[in-house]
């Protein structure tokens, strides 16, 4: 990670007053209304947010230009807006949490950015009713490890939606030590946990099945390698001790920019 470049990102982001307003409206002031931008002067972008912006837009904006993006887990629509501002043609967000979706729509309106639409779906609901709409790029950022069926969802994104590119980020767990290669135990593992369903918990995801599976690094790579070519990869190992996000501070995130291998389908 080029940490000096993160300060450049911070200086180039000019929406801190809007982000601060949306953040506080969720966590401590739900009745707030936005009237004077000068009221919101205390927001400092978390270092992990800057890192993802740098990985996505500073390094790969050329992959987004004039593209139609599906953002899975659009949350506050920050990346939806940033994608349009970095040259994307349109963004269709899906967000299962109604409170966060409403705040995301308000953020888009405050920024006065066009060609962004968000629907209230979790990813399984969206895939079940998918109508064949074409998306060039899928953002699948910090969603996979909230799912009870991450292997199936990744397979369906690949073979139903068929985007050219995918930006994938996930928390990962340690691989289990094993020498039993005969039974393929060296192909990765999953950690079972139960993510919060509460809108105001930072790491939460609303869905019908509350159990989730977090892949190990090896398991995630096994899920990807058959159908996707790596454009770039970052394992957050040099991010250890940085930022506010515990998985990133511990180096337990993987970030991939992927290109679908067309002849596999």
Short mmCIF file of C-alpha atoms in Angstrom, two decimals:
data_model
loop_
_atom_site.label_atom_id
_atom_site.label_comp_id
_atom_site.label_asym_id
_atom_site.label_seq_id
_atom_site.Cartn_x
_atom_site.Cartn_y
_atom_site.Cartn_z
CA UNK A 1 0.00 0.00 0.00
CA UNK A 2 1.32 3.45 -0.93
CA UNK A 3 0.42 5.22 2.30
CA UNK A 4 1.59 8.62 1.07
CA UNK A 5 -0.86 8.25 -1.82
CA UNK A 6 -3.70 7.91 0.68
CA UNK A 7 -3.20 11.52 1.71
CA UNK A 8 -3.62 12.48 -1.94
CA UNK A 9 -6.89 10.56 -1.95
CA UNK A 10 -8.00 12.35 1.20
CA UNK A 11 -7.23 15.73 -0.35
CA UNK A 12 -9.10 14.85 -3.55
CA UNK A 13 -12.32 13.78 -1.84
CA UNK A 14 -14.63 16.77 -1.56
CA UNK A 15 -17.73 15.23 0.00
CA UNK A 16 -16.76 14.91 3.67
CA UNK A 17 -19.62 17.12 4.86
CA UNK A 18 -22.18 14.87 3.15
CA UNK A 19 -20.57 11.68 4.44
CA UNK A 20 -20.41 13.11 7.96
CA UNK A 21 -24.09 14.03 7.83
CA UNK A 22 -25.15 10.56 6.61
CA UNK A 23 -22.93 8.81 9.15
CA UNK A 24 -24.31 10.76 12.11
CA UNK A 25 -27.87 10.43 10.84
CA UNK A 26 -27.51 6.65 11.08
CA UNK A 27 -25.63 6.42 14.34
CA UNK A 28 -26.69 9.25 16.61
CA UNK A 29 -29.05 11.78 14.98
CA UNK A 30 -31.77 10.00 12.95
CA UNK A 31 -33.96 13.12 12.70
CA UNK A 32 -31.24 15.32 11.20
CA UNK A 33 -31.82 17.32 8.02
CA UNK A 34 -29.04 18.65 5.83
CA UNK A 35 -29.09 22.43 5.42
CA UNK A 36 -25.67 24.03 5.87
CA UNK A 37 -22.57 22.20 4.67
CA UNK A 38 -20.41 24.31 6.99
CA UNK A 39 -22.03 22.55 9.95
CA UNK A 40 -20.16 19.38 9.08
CA UNK A 41 -16.44 19.96 9.41
CA UNK A 42 -15.21 17.16 11.68
CA UNK A 43 -15.26 14.14 9.37
CA UNK A 44 -11.93 12.44 8.76
CA UNK A 45 -11.97 9.57 6.28
CA UNK A 46 -10.85 6.30 7.90
CA UNK A 47 -7.59 5.09 6.46
CA UNK A 48 -9.21 1.83 5.33
CA UNK A 49 -11.79 3.79 3.28
CA UNK A 50 -8.97 5.66 1.59
CA UNK A 51 -7.16 2.39 0.89
CA UNK A 52 -10.18 0.92 -0.91
CA UNK A 53 -10.69 4.17 -2.86
CA UNK A 54 -7.06 4.09 -3.94
CA UNK A 55 -7.26 0.40 -4.93
CA UNK A 56 -10.50 0.93 -6.85
CA UNK A 57 -10.32 4.37 -8.43
CA UNK A 58 -6.71 5.54 -8.40
CA UNK A 59 -5.44 2.25 -9.83
CA UNK A 60 -8.38 0.97 -11.87
CA UNK A 61 -10.64 3.84 -12.93
CA UNK A 62 -9.87 2.98 -16.56
CA UNK A 63 -11.80 -0.29 -16.11
CA UNK A 64 -14.91 1.65 -15.03
CA UNK A 65 -15.08 4.29 -17.78
CA UNK A 66 -18.42 4.17 -19.63
CA UNK A 67 -19.31 0.91 -17.86
CA UNK A 68 -22.59 -0.24 -16.30
CA UNK A 69 -21.90 -1.34 -12.74
CA UNK A 70 -23.82 -3.61 -10.38
CA UNK A 71 -22.92 -2.76 -6.79
CA UNK A 72 -23.83 -5.61 -4.44
CA UNK A 73 -24.29 -4.25 -0.93
CA UNK A 74 -24.35 -0.57 -1.87
CA UNK A 75 -24.76 0.59 1.75
CA UNK A 76 -24.66 4.44 1.69
CA UNK A 77 -24.01 4.56 -2.10
CA UNK A 78 -20.62 6.19 -1.60
CA UNK A 79 -19.01 3.94 -4.19
CA UNK A 80 -21.97 4.43 -6.52
CA UNK A 81 -21.35 8.17 -6.55
CA UNK A 82 -17.57 7.86 -6.70
CA UNK A 83 -17.89 5.46 -9.65
CA UNK A 84 -19.99 7.92 -11.67
CA UNK A 85 -17.56 10.72 -10.83
CA UNK A 86 -14.74 8.48 -12.06
CA UNK A 87 -16.37 7.90 -15.44
CA UNK A 88 -18.85 5.03 -15.01
CA UNK A 89 -21.98 5.18 -17.18
CA UNK A 90 -24.46 3.90 -14.58
CA UNK A 91 -24.63 2.13 -11.22
CA UNK A 92 -27.38 -0.22 -10.07
CA UNK A 93 -27.06 -0.78 -6.34
CA UNK A 94 -28.71 -3.50 -4.29
CA UNK A 95 -28.89 -3.06 -0.52
CA UNK A 96 -30.90 -5.29 1.84
CA UNK A 97 -31.01 -2.88 4.78
CA UNK A 98 -33.89 -0.40 4.29
CA UNK A 99 -32.40 2.20 6.63
CA UNK A 100 -29.05 2.21 4.89
CA UNK A 101 -30.69 2.17 1.45
CA UNK A 102 -32.75 5.25 2.36
CA UNK A 103 -29.66 7.06 3.61
CA UNK A 104 -27.80 6.05 0.46
CA UNK A 105 -30.55 7.51 -1.70
CA UNK A 106 -30.36 10.73 0.31
CA UNK A 107 -26.60 10.88 -0.20
CA UNK A 108 -27.03 10.49 -3.97
CA UNK A 109 -29.60 13.31 -3.97
CA UNK A 110 -27.32 15.57 -1.93
CA UNK A 111 -24.47 14.96 -4.36
CA UNK A 112 -26.83 15.59 -7.32
CA UNK A 113 -25.34 12.68 -9.26
CA UNK A 114 -27.38 11.02 -12.00
CA UNK A 115 -27.64 7.45 -13.33
CA UNK A 116 -27.68 5.72 -9.94
CA UNK A 117 -30.58 3.51 -8.90
CA UNK A 118 -30.82 1.32 -5.78
CA UNK A 119 -33.20 -1.55 -5.02
CA UNK A 120 -33.81 -3.26 -1.69
CA UNK A 121 -32.54 -6.81 -2.21
CA UNK A 122 -29.99 -9.05 -0.65
CA UNK A 123 -27.80 -10.74 -3.22
CA UNK A 124 -29.70 -14.05 -3.14
CA UNK A 125 -33.04 -12.30 -3.71
CA UNK A 126 -31.53 -10.33 -6.59
CA UNK A 127 -30.11 -13.41 -8.27
CA UNK A 128 -33.40 -15.26 -7.90
CA UNK A 129 -35.24 -12.55 -9.83
CA UNK A 130 -32.39 -11.54 -12.17
CA UNK A 131 -33.86 -10.48 -15.52
CA UNK A 132 -30.78 -10.72 -17.72
CA UNK A 133 -29.79 -7.06 -17.55
CA UNK A 134 -26.23 -6.53 -18.74
CA UNK A 135 -23.60 -5.32 -16.29
CA UNK A 136 -20.00 -4.75 -17.34
CA UNK A 137 -18.60 -4.61 -13.81
CA UNK A 138 -19.70 -6.06 -10.48
CA UNK A 139 -18.64 -4.54 -7.19
CA UNK A 140 -18.72 -7.34 -4.59
CA UNK A 141 -17.02 -5.47 -1.78
CA UNK A 142 -17.22 -6.73 1.80
CA UNK A 143 -20.34 -8.83 1.24
CA UNK A 144 -19.18 -12.39 0.51
CA UNK A 145 -18.20 -13.21 4.12
CA UNK A 146 -21.69 -12.25 5.36
CA UNK A 147 -23.30 -15.01 3.30
CA UNK A 148 -24.28 -18.57 4.23
CA UNK A 149 -23.69 -19.67 0.61
CA UNK A 150 -20.69 -17.70 -0.71
CA UNK A 151 -19.60 -20.41 -3.16
CA UNK A 152 -23.03 -20.55 -4.78
CA UNK A 153 -23.39 -16.76 -4.94
CA UNK A 154 -19.99 -16.30 -6.56
CA UNK A 155 -20.82 -19.05 -9.06
CA UNK A 156 -24.15 -17.39 -9.92
CA UNK A 157 -22.56 -13.95 -10.35
CA UNK A 158 -20.07 -15.54 -12.75
CA UNK A 159 -22.51 -17.62 -14.78
CA UNK A 160 -25.74 -15.60 -14.59
CA UNK A 161 -24.59 -12.00 -14.64
CA UNK A 162 -21.38 -12.65 -16.59
CA UNK A 163 -19.64 -9.31 -16.00
CA UNK A 164 -16.35 -8.62 -17.68
CA UNK A 165 -14.75 -7.37 -14.46
CA UNK A 166 -15.35 -7.91 -10.77
CA UNK A 167 -13.97 -5.95 -7.83
CA UNK A 168 -14.02 -8.39 -4.91
CA UNK A 169 -13.03 -7.68 -1.32
CA UNK A 170 -13.61 -9.99 1.62
CA UNK A 171 -12.52 -10.63 5.16
CA UNK A 172 -10.59 -13.90 5.29
CA UNK A 173 -9.57 -16.30 8.05
CA UNK A 174 -6.38 -18.21 8.66
CA UNK A 175 -5.96 -21.43 6.73
CA UNK A 176 -6.07 -24.49 8.94
CA UNK A 177 -2.71 -26.25 9.25
CA UNK A 178 -2.96 -29.68 7.67
CA UNK A 179 -0.82 -32.22 5.91
CA UNK A 180 -3.74 -34.34 4.74
CA UNK A 181 -3.53 -33.44 1.07
CA UNK A 182 -5.00 -36.79 0.09
CA UNK A 183 -8.42 -35.62 1.32
CA UNK A 184 -8.00 -32.12 -0.17
CA UNK A 185 -7.96 -30.50 3.27
CA UNK A 186 -5.26 -28.18 1.94
CA UNK A 187 -7.80 -26.45 -0.35
CA UNK A 188 -8.96 -23.99 2.29
CA UNK A 189 -11.53 -23.73 5.05
CA UNK A 190 -14.44 -21.60 6.27
CA UNK A 191 -15.19 -19.97 9.60
CA UNK A 192 -18.83 -20.06 10.75
CA UNK A 193 -20.25 -16.99 12.51
CA UNK A 194 -23.46 -15.01 12.87
CA UNK A 195 -23.27 -11.39 11.62
CA UNK A 196 -25.44 -8.73 13.18
CA UNK A 197 -28.80 -7.86 11.62
CA UNK A 198 -28.83 -4.43 13.28
CA UNK A 199 -28.64 -1.40 10.95
CA UNK A 200 -26.41 0.59 13.31
CA UNK A 201 -23.83 -2.14 13.77
CA UNK A 202 -20.98 -1.37 11.40
CA UNK A 203 -20.51 -5.01 10.34
CA UNK A 204 -24.08 -6.11 9.70
CA UNK A 205 -26.04 -7.60 6.82
CA UNK A 206 -29.79 -8.20 6.66
CA UNK A 207 -30.76 -11.54 5.14
CA UNK A 208 -33.08 -14.42 5.86
CA UNK A 209 -30.31 -16.89 6.73
CA UNK A 210 -28.33 -15.42 9.62
CA UNK A 211 -25.39 -17.86 9.59
CA UNK A 212 -22.38 -16.82 7.50
CA UNK A 213 -19.19 -18.45 6.22
CA UNK A 214 -15.92 -16.52 6.05
CA UNK A 215 -13.40 -18.14 3.69
CA UNK A 216 -9.73 -18.63 4.38
CA UNK A 217 -7.33 -17.08 1.88
CA UNK A 218 -6.81 -20.42 0.17
CA UNK A 219 -10.54 -21.12 0.03
CA UNK A 220 -11.24 -17.73 -1.55
CA UNK A 221 -8.58 -18.31 -4.19
CA UNK A 222 -10.02 -21.76 -4.91
CA UNK A 223 -13.44 -20.14 -5.43
CA UNK A 224 -12.01 -17.63 -7.91
CA UNK A 225 -9.35 -19.35 -9.95
CA UNK A 226 -11.50 -21.50 -12.26
CA UNK A 227 -13.38 -18.62 -13.84
CA UNK A 228 -11.39 -15.44 -13.25
CA UNK A 229 -8.04 -13.99 -14.19
CA UNK A 230 -6.35 -11.73 -11.64
CA UNK A 231 -5.70 -8.17 -12.79
CA UNK A 232 -4.45 -7.12 -9.38
CA UNK A 233 -4.41 -8.46 -5.85
CA UNK A 234 -3.75 -6.91 -2.44
CA UNK A 235 -3.61 -8.95 0.78
CA UNK A 236 -3.44 -6.08 3.32
CA UNK A 237 -0.33 -7.57 4.92
CA UNK A 238 1.46 -4.22 4.95
CA UNK A 239 -1.71 -2.60 6.33
CA UNK A 240 -1.34 -4.39 9.67
CA UNK A 241 -1.71 -1.84 12.48
CA UNK A 242 -3.34 0.76 10.23
CA UNK A 243 -6.88 2.09 10.15
CA UNK A 244 -9.95 1.38 12.28
CA UNK A 245 -11.24 -1.82 10.65
CA UNK A 246 -10.11 -4.77 12.76
CA UNK A 247 -9.73 -7.26 9.86
CA UNK A 248 -7.61 -4.76 7.92
CA UNK A 249 -5.53 -3.88 11.00
CA UNK A 250 -4.82 -7.59 11.34
CA UNK A 251 -4.12 -8.03 7.62
CA UNK A 252 -7.11 -10.34 7.22
CA UNK A 253 -8.63 -8.88 4.04
CA UNK A 254 -8.16 -9.82 0.41
CA UNK A 255 -8.86 -7.40 -2.44
CA UNK A 256 -9.05 -8.67 -6.02
CA UNK A 257 -9.66 -7.00 -9.36
CA UNK A 258 -10.70 -9.80 -11.69
CA UNK A 259 -11.42 -10.36 -15.37
CA UNK A 260 -13.79 -13.17 -16.30
CA UNK A 261 -12.32 -15.96 -18.41
CA UNK A 262 -14.89 -15.98 -21.20
CA UNK A 263 -13.92 -19.29 -22.81
CA UNK A 264 -14.68 -21.07 -19.55
CA UNK A 265 -18.41 -20.35 -19.88
#
